[in-house]
Amino acid sequence: FFFFLSVYEGQQGQVKHDGSLSSSFPISNGVKQGCFLAPTSFCIFFSIMLLEAKDDLPDGIYIRFPTNGSLFNVRRLLERMETIEELITKLLFADNCAFLAHTEEALQYIVNRFSDAAKNFGLTISLKKTEVLYQPPPRKAYSPHISIDGTNLNAMEHFTCLGSVISSDATVSKDLDNRLSIASSSFGRLSKRVWQSHSLRLSTKLQVYRAVVVTTIMYGAETWVLYRKQIGLLERFHQRCLRSFLGIKWQDHVSNEEVLKRGSLPIVESILF
């Protein structure tokens, strides 16, 4: 459901639907728009609803993780590590919720439980915004059929969740392309005011580059599994940006190592890991 509630003085509200506003009506409960209690109250309400929806759910995805050292410690990788296995049925962040399952039947059961819990708490699920993504084994094509109250949900090959692009092929290619596009746009918007400005010191430009461009392109990088070719794409973008505001042209024959030295910045691979 889609609605917009605006609160005015005297506790009067209106509902906007299909571009038109309804007549004013008195508001007897709730909080004013912009009040910090609104998201807090919703998160508490949503958490209680999820407790009912996931109570004794038997299905989900098991995740096994080590408990006796860093995953990227080579010595630890060669040793036999103690692990803990946990059943994960959902992923939560603020008002975002993603349900996980290994089979279509299990996911349909979880979705039914969630739908029933939403009805019990007086909430309506937006079917247009609810999507399904299936990550099949290699060379196996399949489109899942998950429904809510008889309405089939859209099966997507990829969708954006919390700023990251999740793909059905379980690769980060689309997410990486998306990050490069956003970072390139951020760099371009600052071209005249920052990079080409003669009133700003180089140290200031480098700080802006770290704060705006590097953080943008590295958003969600903790979950990436990259190949050497993909790391190369990030490194080339990194070099183009640095050479741009350092005033280094290709005719100058300056090595990549020298560019990083002048910018006092490491290679992308060291930032990633």
XYZ file of N, CA and C in Angstrom:
819
model
N 0.847 -1.180 0.000
C 0.000 0.000 0.000
C 0.876 1.221 0.000
N 0.415 2.285 -0.635
C 1.181 3.512 -0.718
C 0.324 4.654 -0.206
N 0.830 5.368 0.745
C 0.078 6.536 1.203
C 1.062 7.544 1.782
N 0.603 8.766 1.850
C 1.393 9.849 2.417
C 0.539 10.549 3.448
N 1.057 10.621 4.642
C 0.299 11.225 5.736
C 1.011 12.488 6.176
N 0.339 13.603 6.055
C 0.927 14.873 6.489
C 0.162 15.378 7.704
N 0.887 15.779 8.739
C 0.268 16.212 9.989
C 0.414 17.723 10.118
N -0.673 18.382 10.373
C -0.689 19.832 10.521
C -1.036 20.202 11.961
N -1.002 21.488 12.238
C -1.378 21.950 13.572
C -2.838 21.598 13.832
N -3.148 21.250 15.063
C -4.492 20.831 15.403
C -4.712 19.356 15.178
N -3.618 18.639 14.888
C -3.700 17.187 14.707
C -4.700 16.792 13.627
N -4.607 17.448 12.472
C -5.426 17.086 11.318
C -4.526 16.438 10.269
N -5.049 15.419 9.582
C -4.257 14.721 8.585
C -5.017 14.519 7.303
N -4.266 14.214 6.249
C -4.845 13.911 4.952
C -4.105 12.722 4.353
N -4.785 11.964 3.526
C -4.185 10.834 2.822
C -4.100 11.177 1.347
N -2.923 10.991 0.773
C -2.727 11.258 -0.645
C -2.753 9.941 -1.406
N -3.636 9.823 -2.394
C -3.759 8.604 -3.181
C -3.979 8.959 -4.639
N -3.119 8.412 -5.518
C -3.219 8.682 -6.954
C -3.177 10.172 -7.264
N -2.357 10.899 -6.514
C -2.148 12.314 -6.801
C -3.138 13.276 -6.200
N -4.156 12.795 -5.499
C -5.161 13.692 -4.916
C -5.242 13.492 -3.409
N -5.544 14.568 -2.688
C -5.620 14.525 -1.237
C -7.063 14.339 -0.784
N -7.218 13.573 0.272
C -8.549 13.373 0.842
C -8.912 14.568 1.717
N -10.131 14.564 2.218
C -10.554 15.601 3.155
C -9.803 15.431 4.473
N -9.640 16.522 5.201
C -8.934 16.472 6.481
C -9.725 15.660 7.497
N -9.000 14.956 8.337
C -9.640 14.163 9.391
C -8.782 14.252 10.649
N -9.401 14.162 11.812
C -8.640 14.262 13.064
C -7.788 13.013 13.289
N -6.608 13.213 13.861
C -5.695 12.113 14.173
C -5.711 11.897 15.681
N -6.080 10.702 16.080
C -6.190 10.403 17.510
C -5.001 9.629 18.049
N -4.155 9.065 17.164
C -2.964 8.341 17.627
C -1.861 8.478 16.594
N -0.690 7.972 16.933
C 0.451 8.073 16.035
C 1.373 9.210 16.419
N 2.391 9.453 15.591
C 3.358 10.518 15.851
C 3.416 11.450 14.651
N 3.906 12.648 14.867
C 4.004 13.621 13.799
C 5.095 13.222 12.811
N 4.895 13.670 11.568
C 5.878 13.387 10.533
C 7.209 14.045 10.887
N 8.297 13.269 10.803
C 9.612 13.770 11.154
C 9.995 13.529 12.592
N 9.065 13.033 13.423
C 9.376 12.762 14.819
C 10.311 11.563 14.921
N 11.342 11.651 15.774
C 12.315 10.567 15.886
C 11.705 9.302 16.481
N 10.524 9.422 17.118
C 9.882 8.238 17.674
C 9.268 7.346 16.593
N 9.004 7.913 15.399
C 8.351 7.147 14.348
C 9.168 5.933 13.914
N 10.451 6.107 13.486
C 11.213 4.919 13.082
C 11.493 3.972 14.244
N 11.691 4.525 15.444
C 11.942 3.668 16.606
C 10.727 2.809 16.925
N 9.557 3.436 16.909
C 8.330 2.693 17.187
C 8.078 1.625 16.138
N 8.343 1.978 14.876
C 8.113 1.002 13.812
C 9.051 -0.194 13.938
N 10.330 0.064 14.242
C 11.299 -1.034 14.370
C 10.898 -1.986 15.504
N 10.421 -1.427 16.613
C 9.963 -2.278 17.729
C 8.746 -3.085 17.297
N 7.804 -2.415 16.641
C 6.585 -3.074 16.169
C 6.923 -4.169 15.162
N 7.820 -3.848 14.222
C 8.208 -4.796 13.175
C 8.943 -5.995 13.771
N 9.778 -5.754 14.774
C 10.528 -6.846 15.409
C 9.581 -7.824 16.108
N 8.574 -7.288 16.782
C 7.609 -8.158 17.473
C 6.819 -8.980 16.452
N 6.456 -8.349 15.332
C 5.735 -9.081 14.300
C 6.585 -10.213 13.729
N 7.890 -9.948 13.537
C 8.780 -10.978 12.999
C 8.967 -12.129 13.981
N 8.918 -11.831 15.274
C 9.028 -12.910 16.259
C 7.885 -13.906 16.083
N 6.701 -13.395 15.802
C 5.570 -14.288 15.562
C 5.718 -15.021 14.231
N 6.236 -14.322 13.211
C 6.336 -14.926 11.881
C 7.373 -16.044 11.842
N 8.487 -15.876 12.557
C 9.575 -16.852 12.467
C 9.596 -17.839 13.629
N 8.602 -17.822 14.466
C 8.583 -18.714 15.617
C 8.651 -20.176 15.175
N 9.735 -20.867 15.582
C 9.937 -22.290 15.287
C 9.976 -22.596 13.795
N 10.527 -21.679 12.993
C 10.682 -21.981 11.572
C 11.757 -23.046 11.385
N 11.464 -24.126 10.668
C 12.443 -25.205 10.515
C 13.401 -24.986 9.356
N 13.073 -24.077 8.432
C 13.856 -23.927 7.211
C 14.622 -22.614 7.214
N 15.645 -22.582 6.388
C 16.493 -21.416 6.244
C 17.783 -21.831 5.568
N 18.847 -21.091 5.820
C 20.163 -21.400 5.257
C 21.150 -21.517 6.406
N 21.902 -22.611 6.422
C 22.917 -22.804 7.445
C 24.220 -22.136 7.003
N 24.776 -21.339 7.895
C 26.048 -20.666 7.645
C 27.052 -21.157 8.675
N 28.199 -21.621 8.189
C 29.254 -22.129 9.071
C 30.409 -21.134 9.061
N 30.884 -20.766 10.226
C 31.958 -19.785 10.310
C 32.951 -20.192 11.393
N 34.234 -19.784 11.228
C 35.280 -20.166 12.181
C 35.212 -19.352 13.461
N 35.773 -19.889 14.516
C 35.753 -19.204 15.814
C 37.136 -19.061 16.428
N 38.186 -19.575 15.760
C 39.504 -19.573 16.405
C 40.553 -18.799 15.622
N 40.155 -17.729 14.969
C 41.158 -16.911 14.301
C 40.596 -16.189 13.100
N 41.453 -15.362 12.499
C 41.051 -14.586 11.340
C 40.922 -15.489 10.125
N 39.903 -15.229 9.338
C 39.677 -16.036 8.146
C 40.781 -15.841 7.120
N 41.426 -14.674 7.129
C 42.429 -14.374 6.121
C 43.856 -14.636 6.612
N 43.987 -15.301 7.727
C 45.304 -15.704 8.217
C 45.682 -17.018 7.548
N 46.753 -17.007 6.734
C 47.125 -18.180 5.950
C 47.441 -19.362 6.854
N 48.132 -19.126 7.964
C 48.460 -20.221 8.872
C 47.194 -20.856 9.422
N 46.216 -20.022 9.760
C 44.952 -20.547 10.281
C 44.209 -21.368 9.226
N 44.323 -20.929 7.954
C 43.636 -21.664 6.902
C 44.194 -23.068 6.726
N 45.472 -23.228 7.020
C 46.092 -24.539 6.881
C 45.781 -25.444 8.058
N 45.347 -24.859 9.143
C 45.018 -25.643 10.317
C 43.545 -26.057 10.282
N 43.229 -27.001 11.103
C 41.839 -27.406 11.254
C 41.163 -26.429 12.207
N 40.136 -25.754 11.715
C 39.512 -24.705 12.504
C 38.207 -25.189 13.119
N 37.945 -24.742 14.327
C 36.666 -25.006 14.963
C 35.617 -24.080 14.344
N 34.463 -24.624 14.064
C 33.414 -23.834 13.415
C 32.098 -23.943 14.184
N 31.259 -22.951 13.963
C 29.904 -22.942 14.513
C 28.930 -22.844 13.342
N 27.868 -23.601 13.411
C 26.853 -23.591 12.361
C 25.575 -22.961 12.900
N 25.074 -21.949 12.169
C 23.871 -21.250 12.583
C 22.826 -21.295 11.470
N 21.560 -21.429 11.861
C 20.456 -21.402 10.907
C 19.995 -19.963 10.727
N 20.101 -19.454 9.501
C 19.714 -18.086 9.184
C 18.429 -18.125 8.368
N 17.376 -17.539 8.883
C 16.087 -17.524 8.177
C 15.790 -16.173 7.550
N 16.452 -15.125 8.016
C 16.163 -13.790 7.486
C 17.369 -12.886 7.681
N 17.418 -11.825 6.886
C 18.428 -10.780 7.008
C 17.688 -9.469 7.243
N 18.049 -8.763 8.319
C 17.331 -7.551 8.703
C 18.256 -6.354 8.720
N 17.735 -5.213 8.279
C 18.420 -3.940 8.445
C 17.354 -2.854 8.457
N 17.194 -2.195 9.616
C 16.152 -1.167 9.776
C 14.793 -1.763 9.404
N 14.135 -1.221 8.378
C 12.817 -1.735 7.986
C 12.909 -2.654 6.770
N 14.121 -3.145 6.459
C 14.297 -4.080 5.352
C 14.374 -5.507 5.885
N 13.727 -6.435 5.176
C 13.716 -7.830 5.600
C 13.835 -8.723 4.376
N 14.804 -9.658 4.390
C 14.973 -10.631 3.316
C 14.907 -12.026 3.915
N 14.059 -12.886 3.348
C 13.921 -14.261 3.825
C 14.761 -15.192 2.963
N 15.321 -16.219 3.591
C 16.244 -17.139 2.923
C 15.738 -18.563 3.037
N 15.940 -19.342 1.982
C 15.572 -20.757 2.010
C 16.295 -21.477 0.885
N 16.459 -22.804 1.045
C 17.124 -23.608 0.023
C 16.162 -24.120 -1.039
N 14.888 -24.233 -0.708
C 13.911 -24.784 -1.650
C 12.741 -23.828 -1.819
N 12.025 -23.992 -2.933
C 10.860 -23.160 -3.199
C 9.760 -23.416 -2.172
N 9.582 -24.675 -1.803
C 8.543 -25.015 -0.829
C 8.820 -24.365 0.524
N 10.085 -24.391 0.934
C 10.439 -23.788 2.220
C 10.226 -22.280 2.203
N 10.603 -21.638 1.084
C 10.431 -20.188 0.993
C 8.953 -19.820 0.986
N 8.127 -20.596 0.286
C 6.694 -20.324 0.262
C 6.099 -20.438 1.660
N 6.572 -21.418 2.432
C 6.079 -21.578 3.804
C 6.456 -20.380 4.666
N 7.699 -19.890 4.513
C 8.147 -18.730 5.275
C 7.345 -17.491 4.885
N 7.119 -17.313 3.589
C 6.362 -16.160 3.108
C 4.926 -16.200 3.627
N 4.329 -17.386 3.659
C 2.967 -17.519 4.187
C 2.912 -17.129 5.660
N 3.914 -17.573 6.407
C 3.956 -17.212 7.831
C 4.105 -15.707 8.005
N 4.937 -15.099 7.190
C 5.139 -13.649 7.269
C 3.855 -12.904 6.899
N 3.166 -13.380 5.862
C 1.915 -12.745 5.435
C 0.856 -12.840 6.521
N 0.753 -14.009 7.154
C -0.234 -14.179 8.226
C 0.077 -13.276 9.414
N 1.359 -13.176 9.762
C 1.745 -12.315 10.883
C 1.457 -10.853 10.572
N 1.704 -10.435 9.319
C 1.429 -9.045 8.934
C -0.055 -8.724 9.073
N -0.906 -9.670 8.672
C -2.345 -9.458 8.804
C -2.762 -9.357 10.267
N -2.171 -10.200 11.110
C -2.512 -10.164 12.535
C -2.140 -8.839 13.188
N -1.103 -8.171 12.639
C -0.660 -6.906 13.202
C -1.207 -5.708 12.426
N -2.127 -5.961 11.494
C -2.762 -4.864 10.768
C -1.896 -4.238 9.704
N -0.880 -4.940 9.198
C -0.014 -4.418 8.148
C -0.381 -5.026 6.798
N -0.110 -4.291 5.736
C -0.362 -4.757 4.377
C 0.954 -4.844 3.620
N 1.223 -5.972 3.002
C 2.456 -6.169 2.237
C 2.297 -5.549 0.859
N 3.249 -4.735 0.447
C 3.241 -4.157 -0.895
C 3.743 -5.223 -1.870
N 2.833 -5.819 -2.625
C 3.197 -6.908 -3.535
C 4.051 -6.416 -4.704
N 3.908 -5.152 -5.086
C 4.722 -4.621 -6.179
C 6.181 -4.471 -5.774
N 6.418 -4.236 -4.501
C 7.787 -4.037 -4.031
C 8.439 -5.325 -3.534
N 7.662 -6.375 -3.392
C 8.188 -7.633 -2.889
C 8.656 -8.484 -4.063
N 9.927 -8.883 -4.055
C 10.515 -9.603 -5.178
C 11.206 -10.884 -4.704
N 11.385 -11.795 -5.647
C 12.016 -13.082 -5.372
C 13.238 -13.239 -6.268
N 14.331 -13.730 -5.706
C 15.536 -13.991 -6.487
C 16.029 -15.397 -6.192
N 16.316 -16.145 -7.240
C 16.784 -17.520 -7.110
C 18.206 -17.619 -7.651
N 19.100 -18.171 -6.843
C 20.482 -18.373 -7.271
C 20.688 -19.870 -7.526
N 20.554 -20.304 -8.799
C 20.614 -21.731 -9.115
C 22.042 -22.243 -9.224
N 22.208 -23.552 -9.247
C 23.532 -24.119 -9.531
C 23.956 -23.721 -10.947
N 25.249 -23.839 -11.269
C 25.718 -23.474 -12.613
C 24.988 -24.244 -13.710
N 24.698 -23.522 -14.792
C 24.068 -24.086 -15.997
C 22.701 -24.700 -15.707
N 21.977 -24.126 -14.743
C 20.628 -24.588 -14.457
C 19.706 -23.379 -14.392
N 18.772 -23.318 -15.333
C 17.825 -22.203 -15.391
C 16.511 -22.604 -14.731
N 16.015 -21.714 -13.901
C 14.760 -22.008 -13.212
C 14.189 -20.708 -12.669
N 12.884 -20.555 -12.770
C 12.209 -19.369 -12.250
C 11.239 -19.794 -11.149
N 11.448 -19.353 -9.921
C 10.576 -19.765 -8.818
C 9.204 -19.111 -8.902
N 8.224 -19.747 -8.297
C 6.860 -19.221 -8.264
C 6.422 -19.110 -6.803
N 6.603 -17.912 -6.258
C 6.217 -17.628 -4.882
C 5.054 -16.650 -4.920
N 4.040 -16.906 -4.132
C 2.839 -16.068 -4.167
C 2.413 -15.664 -2.765
N 1.659 -14.568 -2.710
C 1.027 -14.094 -1.483
C -0.438 -13.848 -1.783
N -1.299 -14.567 -1.101
C -2.744 -14.456 -1.301
C -3.132 -14.628 -2.769
N -2.501 -15.593 -3.449
C -2.826 -15.882 -4.837
C -2.147 -15.008 -5.864
N -1.387 -14.012 -5.432
C -0.677 -13.117 -6.355
C 0.782 -13.533 -6.454
N 1.234 -13.867 -7.665
C 2.620 -14.276 -7.866
C 3.558 -13.082 -7.720
N 4.644 -13.275 -6.996
C 5.641 -12.223 -6.818
C 6.588 -12.213 -8.012
N 7.133 -11.045 -8.306
C 8.050 -10.906 -9.436
C 9.352 -11.648 -9.158
N 9.743 -12.521 -10.099
C 11.026 -13.226 -10.006
C 12.055 -12.422 -10.789
N 13.108 -11.963 -10.106
C 14.094 -11.075 -10.713
C 15.432 -11.789 -10.901
N 16.180 -11.353 -11.920
C 17.541 -11.853 -12.106
C 18.523 -11.080 -11.233
N 18.169 -9.873 -10.876
C 18.987 -9.084 -9.952
C 18.131 -7.949 -9.413
N 18.432 -7.505 -8.207
C 17.756 -6.342 -7.651
C 18.683 -5.664 -6.661
N 18.355 -4.423 -6.358
C 19.187 -3.625 -5.469
C 18.627 -3.673 -4.058
N 19.458 -4.049 -3.119
C 19.069 -4.119 -1.711
C 20.095 -3.367 -0.886
N 19.650 -2.306 -0.212
C 20.531 -1.481 0.625
C 21.734 -0.957 -0.156
N 21.505 -0.604 -1.422
C 22.565 -0.019 -2.230
C 23.439 -1.001 -2.958
N 23.321 -2.290 -2.678
C 24.123 -3.315 -3.349
C 23.244 -4.108 -4.307
N 23.809 -4.471 -5.462
C 23.085 -5.234 -6.472
C 23.345 -6.720 -6.245
N 22.279 -7.474 -5.981
C 22.367 -8.915 -5.776
C 21.907 -9.599 -7.059
N 22.721 -10.519 -7.592
C 22.439 -11.157 -8.868
C 22.124 -12.629 -8.685
N 21.349 -13.161 -9.630
C 20.977 -14.568 -9.574
C 22.152 -15.486 -9.865
N 23.200 -14.984 -10.536
C 24.368 -15.814 -10.821
C 25.389 -15.802 -9.686
N 25.038 -15.140 -8.577
C 25.866 -15.105 -7.365
C 27.244 -14.475 -7.593
N 27.372 -13.628 -8.604
C 28.618 -12.910 -8.833
C 28.433 -11.442 -8.451
N 29.543 -10.722 -8.385
C 29.489 -9.308 -7.995
C 29.656 -8.387 -9.202
N 29.572 -8.932 -10.411
C 29.835 -8.131 -11.614
C 28.904 -6.930 -11.717
N 27.603 -7.143 -11.550
C 26.649 -6.040 -11.661
C 26.805 -5.052 -10.513
N 27.084 -5.554 -9.318
C 27.289 -4.661 -8.184
C 28.545 -3.836 -8.393
N 29.594 -4.446 -8.943
C 30.832 -3.728 -9.206
C 30.619 -2.656 -10.271
N 29.897 -2.994 -11.346
C 29.596 -1.999 -12.389
C 28.785 -0.848 -11.803
N 27.850 -1.167 -10.925
C 27.034 -0.136 -10.288
C 27.883 0.774 -9.408
N 28.798 0.191 -8.657
C 29.677 0.989 -7.799
C 30.575 1.904 -8.626
N 31.121 1.378 -9.731
C 31.984 2.192 -10.593
C 31.206 3.344 -11.209
N 29.964 3.084 -11.595
C 29.138 4.131 -12.191
C 28.833 5.240 -11.189
N 28.468 4.857 -9.966
C 28.138 5.857 -8.937
C 29.373 6.653 -8.547
N 30.516 5.958 -8.380
C 31.749 6.648 -8.004
C 32.211 7.588 -9.108
N 32.054 7.163 -10.375
C 32.431 8.023 -11.500
C 31.566 9.276 -11.539
N 30.273 9.105 -11.251
C 29.375 10.255 -11.207
C 29.744 11.213 -10.074
N 30.082 10.644 -8.910
C 30.487 11.478 -7.766
C 31.765 12.248 -8.087
N 32.696 11.592 -8.745
C 33.952 12.253 -9.113
C 33.691 13.374 -10.123
N 32.810 13.113 -11.099
C 32.530 14.109 -12.120
C 31.836 15.351 -11.578
N 30.931 15.172 -10.608
C 30.211 16.323 -10.056
C 31.134 17.273 -9.298
N 32.269 16.764 -8.829
C 33.209 17.605 -8.082
C 34.344 18.132 -8.952
N 34.235 17.926 -10.249
C 35.344 18.274 -11.152
C 35.719 19.754 -11.075
N 34.734 20.655 -11.275
C 35.052 22.077 -11.316
C 35.298 22.667 -9.932
N 34.511 22.257 -8.954
C 34.599 22.870 -7.629
C 35.782 22.369 -6.811
N 36.238 21.160 -7.086
C 37.302 20.595 -6.258
C 38.541 20.256 -7.078
N 38.409 19.317 -8.015
C 39.605 18.803 -8.693
C 40.306 19.860 -9.536
N 39.550 20.737 -10.211
C 40.160 21.760 -11.060
C 40.347 23.094 -10.338
N 39.996 23.134 -9.081
C 40.115 24.380 -8.322
C 41.576 24.663 -7.979
N 41.989 25.896 -8.206
C 43.360 26.304 -7.886
C 43.472 26.879 -6.476
N 42.339 27.058 -5.816
C 42.366 27.619 -4.463
C 42.456 26.534 -3.390
N 42.299 25.283 -3.778
C 42.374 24.172 -2.826
C 43.729 23.496 -2.887
N 44.251 23.164 -1.730
C 45.521 22.460 -1.676
C 45.333 21.002 -2.094
N 46.428 20.394 -2.503
C 46.388 18.992 -2.922
C 45.958 18.091 -1.768
N 46.402 18.394 -0.565
C 46.030 17.583 0.593
C 44.525 17.610 0.822
N 43.894 18.775 0.566
C 42.446 18.889 0.713
C 41.732 18.051 -0.342
N 42.228 18.095 -1.571
C 41.634 17.305 -2.648
C 41.735 15.808 -2.348
N 42.858 15.389 -1.801
C 43.039 13.980 -1.462
C 42.080 13.549 -0.355
N 41.868 14.432 0.617
C 40.920 14.111 1.691
C 39.498 13.990 1.154
N 39.126 14.886 0.231
C 37.792 14.803 -0.378
C 37.684 13.524 -1.198
N 38.735 13.173 -1.921
C 38.725 11.947 -2.736
C 38.537 10.712 -1.860
N 39.253 10.660 -0.733
C 39.100 9.511 0.174
C 37.686 9.462 0.754
N 37.171 10.631 1.153
C 35.886 10.669 1.846
C 34.708 10.420 0.909
N 34.799 10.868 -0.340
C 33.649 10.798 -1.250
C 33.772 9.641 -2.240
N 34.876 9.594 -2.972
C 34.998 8.634 -4.071
C 35.377 7.241 -3.572
N 36.416 7.169 -2.733
C 36.883 5.856 -2.263
C 35.808 5.155 -1.446
N 35.153 5.880 -0.543
C 34.103 5.257 0.270
C 32.915 4.829 -0.581
N 32.631 5.573 -1.660
C 31.520 5.214 -2.544
C 31.801 3.920 -3.287
N 32.989 3.813 -3.839
C 33.304 2.627 -4.630
C 33.524 1.400 -3.759
N 33.867 1.584 -2.486
C 34.115 0.459 -1.593
C 32.894 0.079 -0.769
N 31.764 0.708 -1.030
C 30.550 0.385 -0.276
C 30.156 -1.068 -0.535
N 30.040 -1.850 0.517
C 29.666 -3.244 0.389
C 30.797 -4.159 -0.031
N 32.035 -3.633 -0.117
C 33.159 -4.438 -0.599
C 33.508 -5.586 0.344
N 33.040 -5.515 1.596
C 33.328 -6.593 2.553
C 32.735 -7.924 2.114
N 31.698 -7.880 1.292
C 31.026 -9.106 0.855
C 31.475 -9.568 -0.530
N 32.362 -8.833 -1.168
C 32.783 -9.166 -2.528
C 33.759 -10.333 -2.555
N 33.628 -11.157 -3.580
C 34.632 -12.168 -3.923
C 35.085 -11.829 -5.332
N 36.275 -11.244 -5.450
C 36.724 -10.672 -6.714
C 37.781 -11.533 -7.393
N 37.760 -11.475 -8.727
C 38.809 -12.061 -9.537
C 39.836 -10.983 -9.870
N 40.993 -11.422 -10.357
C 42.054 -10.471 -10.667
C 41.604 -9.437 -11.702
N 40.788 -9.844 -12.674
C 40.302 -8.922 -13.696
C 39.449 -7.828 -13.077
N 38.612 -8.179 -12.100
C 37.744 -7.196 -11.467
C 38.539 -6.238 -10.584
N 39.561 -6.755 -9.918
C 40.438 -5.871 -9.145
C 41.141 -4.892 -10.078
N 41.487 -5.380 -11.284
C 42.110 -4.505 -12.271
C 41.205 -3.365 -12.687
N 39.889 -3.617 -12.806
C 38.942 -2.556 -13.142
C 38.939 -1.466 -12.074
N 38.943 -1.887 -10.820
C 38.968 -0.921 -9.728
C 40.271 -0.129 -9.722
N 41.366 -0.819 -9.991
C 42.674 -0.153 -9.975
C 42.783 0.870 -11.096
N 42.267 0.541 -12.277
C 42.322 1.495 -13.397
C 41.477 2.733 -13.114
N 40.314 2.530 -12.504
C 39.489 3.689 -12.132
C 40.225 4.544 -11.105
N 40.829 3.914 -10.121
C 41.612 4.596 -9.083
C 42.717 5.435 -9.711
N 43.415 4.859 -10.680
C 44.506 5.570 -11.338
C 43.998 6.751 -12.171
N 42.876 6.555 -12.883
C 42.329 7.648 -13.698
C 41.946 8.840 -12.836
N 41.343 8.563 -11.695
C 40.943 9.661 -10.807
C 42.156 10.400 -10.269
N 43.143 9.659 -9.816
C 44.336 10.291 -9.263
C 45.080 11.108 -10.309
N 45.264 10.551 -11.494
C 45.974 11.265 -12.552
C 45.217 12.523 -12.976
N 43.883 12.480 -12.862
C 43.075 13.627 -13.267
C 43.358 14.844 -12.404
N 43.236 14.710 -11.066
C 43.420 15.904 -10.238
C 44.872 16.139 -9.832
N 45.752 15.170 -10.131
C 47.174 15.424 -9.941
C 47.791 16.100 -11.162
N 47.007 16.188 -12.238
C 47.491 16.857 -13.446
C 48.505 16.043 -14.216
N 48.411 14.718 -14.143
C 49.357 13.841 -14.832
C 48.707 13.321 -16.104
N 49.330 13.563 -17.241
C 48.832 13.101 -18.533
C 49.593 11.852 -18.968
N 48.988 11.118 -19.928
C 49.649 9.894 -20.376
C 50.964 10.193 -21.086
N 51.071 11.401 -21.676
C 52.321 11.763 -22.351
C 53.472 11.930 -21.376
N 53.158 12.102 -20.080
C 54.218 12.325 -19.088
C 54.970 11.044 -18.737
N 54.409 9.884 -19.099
C 55.054 8.584 -18.852
C 55.387 8.394 -17.373
N 54.399 8.678 -16.531
C 54.559 8.488 -15.088
C 53.985 7.124 -14.712
N 54.727 6.330 -13.974
C 54.292 4.982 -13.609
C 53.162 5.034 -12.583
N 52.437 3.937 -12.493
C 51.352 3.850 -11.508
C 51.876 3.970 -10.087
N 53.033 3.402 -9.848
C 53.617 3.466 -8.514
C 53.932 4.908 -8.125
N 54.430 5.686 -9.097
C 54.748 7.080 -8.826
C 53.476 7.893 -8.579
N 52.396 7.562 -9.299
C 51.117 8.255 -9.095
C 50.607 8.020 -7.678
N 50.666 6.777 -7.223
C 50.220 6.460 -5.863
C 51.099 7.149 -4.822
N 52.391 7.245 -5.122
C 53.313 7.902 -4.189
C 52.992 9.387 -4.064
N 52.707 10.031 -5.185
C 52.371 11.456 -5.148
C 51.035 11.700 -4.443
N 50.121 10.748 -4.583
C 48.818 10.893 -3.939
C 48.777 10.353 -2.524
N 49.875 9.765 -2.080
C 49.954 9.184 -0.722
C 48.800 8.217 -0.470
N 48.492 7.408 -1.476
C 47.414 6.443 -1.385
C 47.907 5.054 -1.781
N 47.366 4.003 -1.168
C 47.759 2.626 -1.530
C 47.006 2.159 -2.763
N 47.353 0.967 -3.240
C 46.605 0.359 -4.341
C 45.251 -0.095 -3.836
N 44.320 -0.304 -4.749
C 42.963 -0.682 -4.384
C 42.943 -2.024 -3.655
N 43.798 -2.945 -4.076
C 43.785 -4.287 -3.479
C 44.088 -4.240 -1.991
N 44.994 -3.354 -1.575
C 45.315 -3.247 -0.153
C 44.165 -2.605 0.623
N 43.387 -1.722 -0.041
C 42.221 -1.124 0.601
C 41.140 -2.182 0.791
N 40.989 -3.056 -0.205
C 39.982 -4.108 -0.127
C 40.267 -5.095 0.978
N 41.532 -5.501 1.107
C 41.875 -6.578 2.040
C 42.702 -6.086 3.220
